[in-house]
Amino acid sequence: MRTLYHHWLNPGCRVVRLALGEKQLDHDLQLEKAWERRTEFLRLNPAAVLPVLVEADDTVVAGHRTVLEYLEEAYPEHPLLPRRPGDRAEVRRLIDWFDHKFSDEVTRNLVGEKVDKRLAGLGQPTSAAIRAGLANINYHLEYVAFLTERRKWLAGDQLSLADLAAAAHLSAIDYLGDVPWVRHPVAKEWYVRIKSRPSFRPMLKDRIIGIAPAAHYGDLDF
Amino acid sequence: MRTLYHHWLNPGCRVVRLALGEKQLDHDLQLEKAWERRTEFLRLNPAAVLPVLVEADDTVVAGHRTVLEYLEEAYPEHPLLPRRPGDRAEVRRLIDWFDHKFSDEVTRNLVGEKVDKRLAGLGQPTSAAIRAGLANINYHLEYVAFLTERRKWLAGDQLSLADLAAAAHLSAIDYLGDVPWVRHPVAKEWYVRIKSRPSFRPMLKDRIIGIAPAAHYGDLDF
């Protein structure tokens, strides 16, 4: 069986779970506390970074960008990238946007401060960082709205890895109840669509010990 | 004509220049001070990140990972990725290694402190960061040696984007004279091979105003 080493609110792990779901590829989840640097885990990925996918034939694929490209190449059915190189570049530009800009400005300030620090025993959240994250998320939700007013999905007329990357970050923040959906109805309309997909369902049942999800987290009609 | 918006010691820009060279794709270089957030540049890439490639047909491709994947797809001749998905994953794992681990532990501490801060007017270099960079580079050069003792090139028996990514970072640090080649003869043997390639030649003539390169920077017999 295919195994994904993951942690619950890690957006790189979430985007891979969504991609596996869209491609209908069965997999076991193995919870990994990467910060503990377990020897067996370092053997799989010396960079000690999640996620790591291990195939039934023992092929090891480390890092979410690498896993996403690998899944497209190894399992081309249910494509999550368009066909033309220029269109594929637009999808990857948006993955970069969420991996770097959104992550630095929003995810680290919210999930990083409230969850990652606590799990890894790195002290108390910094309130200035949380305030920055809560402010920054608004202009990113405006960007989601800007894109989906011009296109059906974030990178074009087909669902793509760009949508999954955005949803991976936003769903982790939504677990904490920190997405101001009510002020961003256009972005919310896009999120409702992606949240309703079967690939999303397993994630909506996630429960982290000691950190309860927001009341609406698993609710499709929120 | 194809145009690459770049800055001299930015490793993402360097890896794309090397890939364009390996694929023998002519291009103009356009120096961009991304930190100035020029309006016309933000129109090309709202994330304000280098590099950006603009094709003769006005296709815009932003971000080095995206440009590298685009070049493989649009110009499959002179491939820089192997064919099997598992082998491609190993190349991308190593690109990740240099983009994240090497960058955070070495490049930011050396190029970031000595060059980027100065160019962007962000104050003096921090000596503790420089000391950390100079210490950390040693174990990364050992990793390069570990890999090339087992394979001809970093990710396998063919030159790949992994070699170009590693060389992009190391060449920027070598411009500053901060690579302790004499203590790492196996890594040096690999670097001599890649530095001798025609794709490398234009980069060896780079000269940044106000920052002279190390004496051996352009020398193939160093």
Short mmCIF file of C-alpha atoms in Angstrom, two decimals:
data_model
loop_
_atom_site.label_atom_id
_atom_site.label_comp_id
_atom_site.label_asym_id
_atom_site.label_seq_id
_atom_site.Cartn_x
_atom_site.Cartn_y
_atom_site.Cartn_z
CA MET A 1 0.00 0.00 0.00
CA ARG A 2 1.05 3.58 -0.68
CA THR A 3 1.91 5.55 2.50
CA LEU A 4 1.93 9.30 3.00
CA TYR A 5 3.98 10.57 5.95
CA HIS A 6 2.19 13.73 7.00
CA HIS A 7 1.08 16.05 9.77
CA TRP A 8 -2.44 17.42 10.07
CA LEU A 9 -2.30 21.14 9.31
CA ASN A 10 0.85 21.17 7.19
CA PRO A 11 -0.32 22.72 3.89
CA GLY A 12 2.21 20.72 1.83
CA CYS A 13 0.74 17.52 3.27
CA ARG A 14 -2.82 18.74 2.71
CA VAL A 15 -2.27 19.59 -0.96
CA VAL A 16 -0.85 16.11 -1.55
CA ARG A 17 -3.82 14.50 0.24
CA LEU A 18 -6.15 16.50 -2.03
CA ALA A 19 -4.20 15.49 -5.15
CA LEU A 20 -4.26 11.81 -4.11
CA GLY A 21 -8.01 12.16 -3.55
CA GLU A 22 -8.64 13.82 -6.94
CA LYS A 23 -6.65 11.06 -8.62
CA GLN A 24 -8.47 8.41 -6.56
CA LEU A 25 -5.21 6.90 -5.35
CA ASP A 26 -5.64 4.89 -2.17
CA HIS A 27 -3.12 5.59 0.56
CA ASP A 28 -2.43 5.09 4.25
CA LEU A 29 -1.64 8.13 6.37
CA GLN A 30 1.29 7.92 8.76
CA LEU A 31 1.53 10.75 11.28
CA GLU A 32 5.11 12.07 11.46
CA LYS A 33 6.46 14.60 13.94
CA ALA A 34 9.16 15.83 11.58
CA TRP A 35 10.63 18.12 14.24
CA GLU A 36 11.64 15.04 16.26
CA ARG A 37 13.98 14.02 13.37
CA ARG A 38 13.34 10.29 13.72
CA THR A 39 16.22 8.31 12.20
CA GLU A 40 13.94 6.21 9.98
CA PHE A 41 12.27 9.37 8.71
CA LEU A 42 15.61 11.06 7.95
CA ARG A 43 16.48 8.02 5.88
CA LEU A 44 13.40 8.68 3.76
CA ASN A 45 14.09 12.41 3.51
CA PRO A 46 17.41 13.77 4.80
CA ALA A 47 15.92 17.27 4.61
CA ALA A 48 13.51 16.14 7.39
CA VAL A 49 10.61 17.83 5.63
CA LEU A 50 7.04 16.59 5.19
CA PRO A 51 5.31 15.17 3.23
CA VAL A 52 7.01 12.00 2.04
CA LEU A 53 5.19 9.52 -0.18
CA VAL A 54 6.35 5.91 -0.21
CA GLU A 55 4.93 3.81 -3.03
CA ALA A 56 4.08 0.12 -2.74
CA ASP A 57 7.29 -0.61 -4.74
CA ASP A 58 9.30 1.46 -2.17
CA THR A 59 9.82 4.46 -4.47
CA VAL A 60 10.32 7.40 -2.09
CA VAL A 61 9.12 10.84 -3.14
CA ALA A 62 9.91 13.72 -0.78
CA GLY A 63 8.54 17.24 -0.60
CA HIS A 64 5.11 18.41 -1.72
CA ARG A 65 6.14 20.10 -4.98
CA THR A 66 8.05 16.99 -5.96
CA VAL A 67 5.17 14.69 -4.97
CA LEU A 68 2.68 16.78 -6.96
CA GLU A 69 4.81 16.67 -10.13
CA TYR A 70 5.46 12.96 -9.57
CA LEU A 71 1.74 12.16 -9.25
CA GLU A 72 1.02 14.02 -12.51
CA GLU A 73 3.72 12.06 -14.30
CA ALA A 74 3.10 8.64 -12.79
CA TYR A 75 -0.73 8.87 -12.79
CA PRO A 76 -1.77 11.10 -15.70
CA GLU A 77 -5.45 10.17 -15.34
CA HIS A 78 -7.56 12.93 -13.70
CA PRO A 79 -4.99 15.58 -14.69
CA LEU A 80 -4.41 18.47 -12.31
CA LEU A 81 -2.27 20.44 -14.75
CA PRO A 82 -3.51 21.77 -18.10
CA ARG A 83 -1.80 20.67 -21.33
CA ARG A 84 -0.15 23.80 -22.76
CA PRO A 85 3.23 24.76 -21.21
CA GLY A 86 2.12 28.40 -20.76
CA ASP A 87 -1.04 27.32 -18.94
CA ARG A 88 0.93 24.91 -16.76
CA ALA A 89 3.24 27.82 -15.89
CA GLU A 90 0.26 29.82 -14.65
CA VAL A 91 -0.74 26.93 -12.34
CA ARG A 92 2.81 26.69 -11.00
CA ARG A 93 3.05 30.47 -10.54
CA LEU A 94 0.01 30.26 -8.26
CA ILE A 95 1.40 27.26 -6.35
CA ASP A 96 4.48 29.44 -5.74
CA TRP A 97 2.22 32.27 -4.60
CA PHE A 98 0.67 30.10 -1.89
CA ASP A 99 3.91 28.28 -1.04
CA HIS A 100 5.81 31.50 -0.49
CA LYS A 101 3.83 34.73 -0.38
CA PHE A 102 0.67 33.41 1.28
CA SER A 103 2.69 31.12 3.53
CA ASP A 104 5.07 33.86 4.71
CA GLU A 105 2.37 36.49 5.17
CA VAL A 106 -0.51 34.40 6.48
CA THR A 107 0.01 30.69 7.22
CA ARG A 108 3.19 31.04 9.28
CA ASN A 109 1.63 33.84 11.29
CA LEU A 110 -1.49 31.84 12.11
CA VAL A 111 -0.87 28.07 11.86
CA GLY A 112 2.83 28.57 12.57
CA GLU A 113 2.23 30.62 15.70
CA LYS A 114 -0.86 28.88 17.06
CA VAL A 115 -0.14 25.25 16.17
CA ASP A 116 3.41 24.51 14.98
CA LYS A 117 5.09 26.35 17.87
CA ARG A 118 2.94 24.54 20.39
CA LEU A 119 3.41 21.09 18.87
CA ALA A 120 7.18 21.51 18.66
CA GLY A 121 7.42 23.09 22.13
CA LEU A 122 8.79 26.37 20.79
CA GLY A 123 6.97 28.65 23.19
CA GLN A 124 3.97 30.95 23.14
CA PRO A 125 2.43 32.47 20.02
CA THR A 126 3.47 36.07 19.27
CA SER A 127 0.39 38.28 19.19
CA ALA A 128 1.97 40.72 16.71
CA ALA A 129 2.47 37.87 14.24
CA ILE A 130 -1.12 36.68 14.67
CA ARG A 131 -2.41 40.24 14.10
CA ALA A 132 -0.30 40.47 10.93
CA GLY A 133 -1.67 37.15 9.66
CA LEU A 134 -5.27 38.17 10.33
CA ALA A 135 -4.72 41.45 8.46
CA ASN A 136 -2.78 39.94 5.52
CA ILE A 137 -5.32 37.21 4.80
CA ASN A 138 -7.79 39.83 3.55
CA TYR A 139 -5.81 40.92 0.54
CA HIS A 140 -5.06 37.30 -0.37
CA LEU A 141 -8.80 36.52 -0.30
CA GLU A 142 -9.30 39.55 -2.55
CA TYR A 143 -6.76 38.04 -4.93
CA VAL A 144 -8.68 34.73 -4.93
CA ALA A 145 -11.82 36.73 -5.75
CA PHE A 146 -10.02 38.70 -8.48
CA LEU A 147 -8.92 35.45 -10.13
CA THR A 148 -12.22 33.56 -9.84
CA GLU A 149 -14.20 36.50 -11.21
CA ARG A 150 -12.18 36.09 -14.41
CA ARG A 151 -11.84 32.30 -14.52
CA LYS A 152 -13.87 29.37 -13.28
CA TRP A 153 -10.99 28.08 -11.15
CA LEU A 154 -7.89 29.88 -9.92
CA ALA A 155 -5.60 29.19 -12.86
CA GLY A 156 -8.15 28.71 -15.64
CA ASP A 157 -11.34 26.89 -16.55
CA GLN A 158 -10.26 23.55 -15.07
CA LEU A 159 -9.63 22.65 -11.46
CA SER A 160 -5.85 22.44 -11.03
CA LEU A 161 -3.08 22.09 -8.50
CA ALA A 162 -3.38 25.86 -7.97
CA ASP A 163 -6.84 25.39 -6.42
CA LEU A 164 -5.60 22.51 -4.30
CA ALA A 165 -2.60 24.54 -3.08
CA ALA A 166 -4.81 27.48 -2.12
CA ALA A 167 -7.35 25.21 -0.46
CA ALA A 168 -4.61 23.40 1.46
CA HIS A 169 -3.51 26.63 3.13
CA LEU A 170 -6.99 28.06 3.62
CA SER A 171 -8.38 24.83 5.07
CA ALA A 172 -5.61 24.71 7.68
CA ILE A 173 -6.42 28.29 8.70
CA ASP A 174 -10.13 27.51 8.57
CA TYR A 175 -9.56 24.72 11.11
CA LEU A 176 -8.52 27.52 13.48
CA GLY A 177 -11.55 29.61 12.49
CA ASP A 178 -9.33 32.43 11.21
CA VAL A 179 -10.69 32.86 7.67
CA PRO A 180 -13.05 35.90 7.52
CA TRP A 181 -15.36 34.29 4.95
CA VAL A 182 -18.25 36.65 5.66
CA ARG A 183 -16.23 39.60 4.34
CA HIS A 184 -15.16 37.74 1.20
CA PRO A 185 -18.24 36.23 -0.49
CA VAL A 186 -16.56 35.71 -3.89
CA ALA A 187 -13.63 33.82 -2.42
CA LYS A 188 -16.09 31.90 -0.26
CA GLU A 189 -18.09 30.83 -3.33
CA TRP A 190 -14.89 29.30 -4.77
CA TYR A 191 -14.06 27.62 -1.43
CA VAL A 192 -17.57 26.16 -1.12
CA ARG A 193 -17.10 24.55 -4.52
CA ILE A 194 -13.76 22.96 -3.68
CA LYS A 195 -14.76 22.04 -0.14
CA SER A 196 -17.68 20.03 -1.56
CA ARG A 197 -15.47 17.76 -3.64
CA PRO A 198 -15.08 14.14 -2.51
CA SER A 199 -11.28 14.64 -2.29
CA PHE A 200 -11.88 17.12 0.54
CA ARG A 201 -14.04 14.90 2.70
CA PRO A 202 -11.35 12.99 4.64
CA MET A 203 -9.65 16.27 5.62
CA LEU A 204 -12.85 17.66 7.08
CA LYS A 205 -12.78 14.85 9.66
CA ASP A 206 -9.28 15.75 10.89
CA ARG A 207 -9.08 16.30 14.62
CA ILE A 208 -5.82 17.34 16.26
CA ILE A 209 -5.42 16.25 19.84
CA GLY A 210 -5.69 19.30 22.08
CA ILE A 211 -6.75 21.69 19.31
CA ALA A 212 -10.46 21.60 18.51
CA PRO A 213 -11.53 22.74 15.04
CA ALA A 214 -13.74 25.79 14.52
CA ALA A 215 -17.44 24.88 14.76
CA HIS A 216 -18.03 25.28 11.00
CA TYR A 217 -14.81 23.51 9.91
CA GLY A 218 -16.44 20.30 8.68
CA ASP A 219 -19.66 21.97 7.57
CA LEU A 220 -20.30 22.21 3.81
CA ASP A 221 -22.94 24.89 4.38
CA PHE A 222 -21.03 27.39 6.50
CA MET B 1 13.58 37.90 -28.58
CA ARG B 2 13.23 36.04 -25.27
CA THR B 3 14.01 38.20 -22.21
CA LEU B 4 15.02 37.08 -18.74
CA TYR B 5 14.44 39.60 -15.93
CA HIS B 6 17.16 38.79 -13.44
CA HIS B 7 19.66 39.97 -10.87
CA TRP B 8 23.29 38.87 -10.80
CA LEU B 9 23.75 36.67 -7.72
CA ASN B 10 20.14 35.51 -7.31
CA PRO B 11 20.43 31.68 -7.43
CA GLY B 12 16.96 31.32 -9.00
CA CYS B 13 18.07 33.58 -11.84
CA ARG B 14 21.38 31.75 -12.18
CA VAL B 15 19.80 28.30 -12.46
CA VAL B 16 17.53 29.56 -15.22
CA ARG B 17 20.48 31.14 -17.07
CA LEU B 18 22.27 27.78 -16.87
CA ALA B 19 19.20 25.90 -18.11
CA LEU B 20 18.76 28.35 -21.02
CA GLY B 21 22.44 27.83 -21.82
CA GLU B 22 22.23 24.03 -21.70
CA LYS B 23 19.22 24.15 -24.00
CA GLN B 24 20.97 26.67 -26.26
CA LEU B 25 18.07 29.11 -26.06
CA ASP B 26 19.09 32.68 -26.93
CA HIS B 27 17.91 35.34 -24.54
CA ASP B 28 18.44 38.95 -23.53
CA LEU B 29 19.15 39.71 -19.88
CA GLN B 30 17.25 42.58 -18.28
CA LEU B 31 18.55 43.65 -14.86
CA GLU B 32 15.66 44.06 -12.42
CA LYS B 33 15.88 45.49 -8.91
CA ALA B 34 12.88 43.53 -7.68
CA TRP B 35 12.97 45.23 -4.26
CA GLU B 36 12.05 48.52 -5.96
CA ARG B 37 8.70 46.95 -6.99
CA ARG B 38 8.55 48.69 -10.39
CA THR B 39 4.94 48.82 -11.64
CA GLU B 40 5.77 47.25 -15.01
CA PHE B 41 7.58 44.42 -13.24
CA LEU B 42 4.67 43.81 -10.84
CA ARG B 43 2.45 43.47 -13.90
CA LEU B 44 4.69 40.60 -15.07
CA ASN B 45 4.83 38.99 -11.63
CA PRO B 46 2.56 40.31 -8.87
CA ALA B 47 4.66 38.35 -6.36
CA ALA B 48 7.55 40.71 -7.29
CA VAL B 49 9.96 37.79 -7.37
CA LEU B 50 12.77 37.09 -9.84
CA PRO B 51 13.36 35.59 -12.33
CA VAL B 52 10.68 36.27 -14.93
CA LEU B 53 11.00 34.93 -18.46
CA VAL B 54 9.11 36.69 -21.24
CA GLU B 55 8.95 34.76 -24.51
CA ALA B 56 8.96 36.38 -27.97
CA ASP B 57 5.18 35.66 -28.14
CA ASP B 58 4.72 37.51 -24.80
CA THR B 59 4.14 34.35 -22.73
CA VAL B 60 5.18 35.32 -19.19
CA VAL B 61 6.70 32.67 -16.92
CA ALA B 62 7.45 33.73 -13.34
CA GLY B 63 9.57 32.09 -10.66
CA HIS B 64 12.57 29.83 -11.19
CA ARG B 65 10.89 26.48 -10.43
CA THR B 66 8.11 27.37 -12.82
CA VAL B 67 10.54 28.54 -15.52
CA LEU B 68 12.61 25.35 -15.19
CA GLU B 69 9.54 23.09 -15.59
CA TYR B 70 8.30 25.30 -18.46
CA LEU B 71 11.61 25.05 -20.33
CA GLU B 72 11.57 21.24 -20.02
CA GLU B 73 8.05 21.10 -21.40
CA ALA B 74 8.35 23.73 -24.13
CA TYR B 75 11.88 22.76 -25.25
CA PRO B 76 12.34 19.03 -24.61
CA GLU B 77 15.60 18.91 -26.58
CA HIS B 78 18.71 18.70 -24.35
CA PRO B 79 16.63 17.32 -21.46
CA LEU B 80 17.59 18.31 -17.93
CA LEU B 81 15.24 15.83 -16.27
CA PRO B 82 15.52 12.06 -16.64
CA ARG B 83 12.59 10.09 -18.08
CA ARG B 84 11.32 7.90 -15.22
CA PRO B 85 8.99 9.61 -12.71
CA GLY B 86 10.98 8.23 -9.74
CA ASP B 87 14.25 9.56 -11.18
CA ARG B 88 12.64 12.94 -11.89
CA ALA B 89 11.51 13.00 -8.25
CA GLU B 90 15.13 12.58 -7.11
CA VAL B 91 16.17 15.59 -9.23
CA ARG B 92 13.35 17.68 -7.79
CA ARG B 93 14.16 16.56 -4.22
CA LEU B 94 17.65 17.95 -4.69
CA ILE B 95 16.37 21.20 -6.23
CA ASP B 96 14.26 21.52 -3.05
CA TRP B 97 17.36 20.82 -0.96
CA PHE B 98 19.22 23.74 -2.51
CA ASP B 99 16.14 26.01 -2.71
CA HIS B 100 15.34 25.57 0.95
CA LYS B 101 17.91 23.85 3.13
CA PHE B 102 21.06 25.15 1.44
CA SER B 103 19.48 28.55 0.86
CA ASP B 104 18.35 28.97 4.48
CA GLU B 105 21.56 27.66 6.01
CA VAL B 106 24.17 29.04 3.61
CA THR B 107 23.10 31.37 0.78
CA ARG B 108 20.99 33.75 2.88
CA ASN B 109 23.75 33.98 5.45
CA LEU B 110 26.41 34.83 2.88
CA VAL B 111 24.90 36.33 -0.30
CA GLY B 112 21.89 37.60 1.64
CA GLU B 113 23.99 39.35 4.28
CA LYS B 114 26.87 40.58 2.14
CA VAL B 115 25.08 41.47 -1.10
CA ASP B 116 21.27 41.56 -0.92
CA LYS B 117 21.16 43.69 2.23
CA ARG B 118 23.59 46.21 0.74
CA LEU B 119 21.84 46.42 -2.64
CA ALA B 120 18.42 46.90 -1.04
CA GLY B 121 19.75 49.37 1.56
CA LEU B 122 18.80 47.12 4.48
CA GLY B 123 21.81 47.88 6.66
CA GLN B 124 25.04 46.16 7.61
CA PRO B 125 25.71 42.42 7.39
CA THR B 126 25.33 40.50 10.67
CA SER B 127 28.61 38.80 11.53
CA ALA B 128 26.88 35.94 13.41
CA ALA B 129 24.91 35.09 10.25
CA ILE B 130 28.07 35.13 8.11
CA ARG B 131 29.85 32.86 10.60
CA ALA B 132 26.89 30.45 10.48
CA GLY B 133 26.94 30.42 6.66
CA LEU B 134 30.69 29.75 6.55
CA ALA B 135 30.28 26.86 9.00
CA ASN B 136 27.17 25.34 7.38
CA ILE B 137 28.59 25.27 3.86
CA ASN B 138 31.01 22.52 4.89
CA TYR B 139 28.40 19.88 5.55
CA HIS B 140 26.60 20.75 2.32
CA LEU B 141 29.85 20.30 0.37
CA GLU B 142 30.22 16.93 2.11
CA TYR B 143 26.73 16.05 0.88
CA VAL B 144 27.73 17.01 -2.69
CA ALA B 145 30.77 14.73 -2.31
CA PHE B 146 28.63 11.93 -0.84
CA LEU B 147 26.32 12.08 -3.86
CA THR B 148 29.01 12.37 -6.55
CA GLU B 149 30.99 9.48 -5.11
CA ARG B 150 27.95 7.31 -5.82
CA ARG B 151 26.75 8.88 -9.09
CA LYS B 152 28.36 10.74 -11.96
CA TRP B 153 26.17 13.80 -11.39
CA LEU B 154 24.18 14.83 -8.31
CA ALA B 155 20.92 13.06 -9.10
CA GLY B 156 22.17 10.25 -11.34
CA ASP B 157 24.34 9.50 -14.33
CA GLN B 158 23.12 12.44 -16.41
CA LEU B 159 23.58 16.13 -15.80
CA SER B 160 20.24 17.44 -14.51
CA LEU B 161 18.52 20.45 -13.03
CA ALA B 162 19.84 19.26 -9.64
CA ASP B 163 23.41 20.03 -10.74
CA LEU B 164 22.36 23.39 -12.15
CA ALA B 165 20.51 24.30 -8.93
CA ALA B 166 23.53 23.40 -6.79
CA ALA B 167 25.90 25.25 -9.12
CA ALA B 168 23.66 28.30 -9.13
CA HIS B 169 23.96 28.66 -5.35
CA LEU B 170 27.63 27.71 -5.13
CA SER B 171 28.65 30.02 -7.99
CA ALA B 172 27.00 33.00 -6.27
CA ILE B 173 28.91 32.19 -3.07
CA ASP B 174 32.07 31.57 -5.07
CA TYR B 175 31.78 35.10 -6.51
CA LEU B 176 32.29 36.23 -2.90
CA GLY B 177 35.19 33.81 -2.44
CA ASP B 178 33.38 32.00 0.38
CA VAL B 179 33.50 28.39 -0.87
CA PRO B 180 36.28 26.46 0.93
CA TRP B 181 37.12 24.35 -2.14
CA VAL B 182 40.53 23.31 -0.83
CA ARG B 183 38.90 21.40 2.04
CA HIS B 184 36.43 19.66 -0.27
CA PRO B 185 38.31 18.11 -3.20
CA VAL B 186 35.50 15.71 -4.20
CA ALA B 187 32.90 18.48 -4.38
CA LYS B 188 35.45 20.62 -6.21
CA GLU B 189 35.96 17.91 -8.84
CA TRP B 190 32.20 18.03 -9.55
CA TYR B 191 32.22 21.84 -9.65
CA VAL B 192 35.20 21.92 -12.04
CA ARG B 193 33.20 19.72 -14.42
CA ILE B 194 30.11 21.88 -14.36
CA LYS B 195 32.03 25.16 -14.36
CA SER B 196 33.74 24.08 -17.60
CA ARG B 197 30.49 23.72 -19.51
CA PRO B 198 29.70 26.32 -22.19
CA SER B 199 26.44 27.16 -20.36
CA PHE B 200 28.51 28.47 -17.44
CA ARG B 201 30.73 30.82 -19.43
CA PRO B 202 28.50 33.94 -19.54
CA MET B 203 28.04 33.80 -15.75
CA LEU B 204 31.79 33.78 -15.16
CA LYS B 205 31.97 37.25 -16.75
CA ASP B 206 29.39 38.73 -14.33
CA ARG B 207 30.63 41.84 -12.56
CA ILE B 208 28.47 43.58 -9.99
CA ILE B 209 29.10 47.31 -9.63
CA GLY B 210 30.80 47.93 -6.30
CA ILE B 211 31.36 44.23 -5.49
CA ALA B 212 34.45 42.71 -7.11
CA PRO B 213 34.48 38.93 -7.61
CA ALA B 214 37.02 36.70 -5.87
CA ALA B 215 40.26 36.44 -7.88
CA HIS B 216 39.58 32.85 -8.99
CA TYR B 217 35.87 33.37 -9.78
CA GLY B 218 36.19 33.25 -13.57
CA ASP B 219 39.14 30.85 -13.58
CA LEU B 220 38.48 27.29 -14.82
CA ASP B 221 41.70 26.08 -13.21
CA PHE B 222 41.24 27.29 -9.63
#
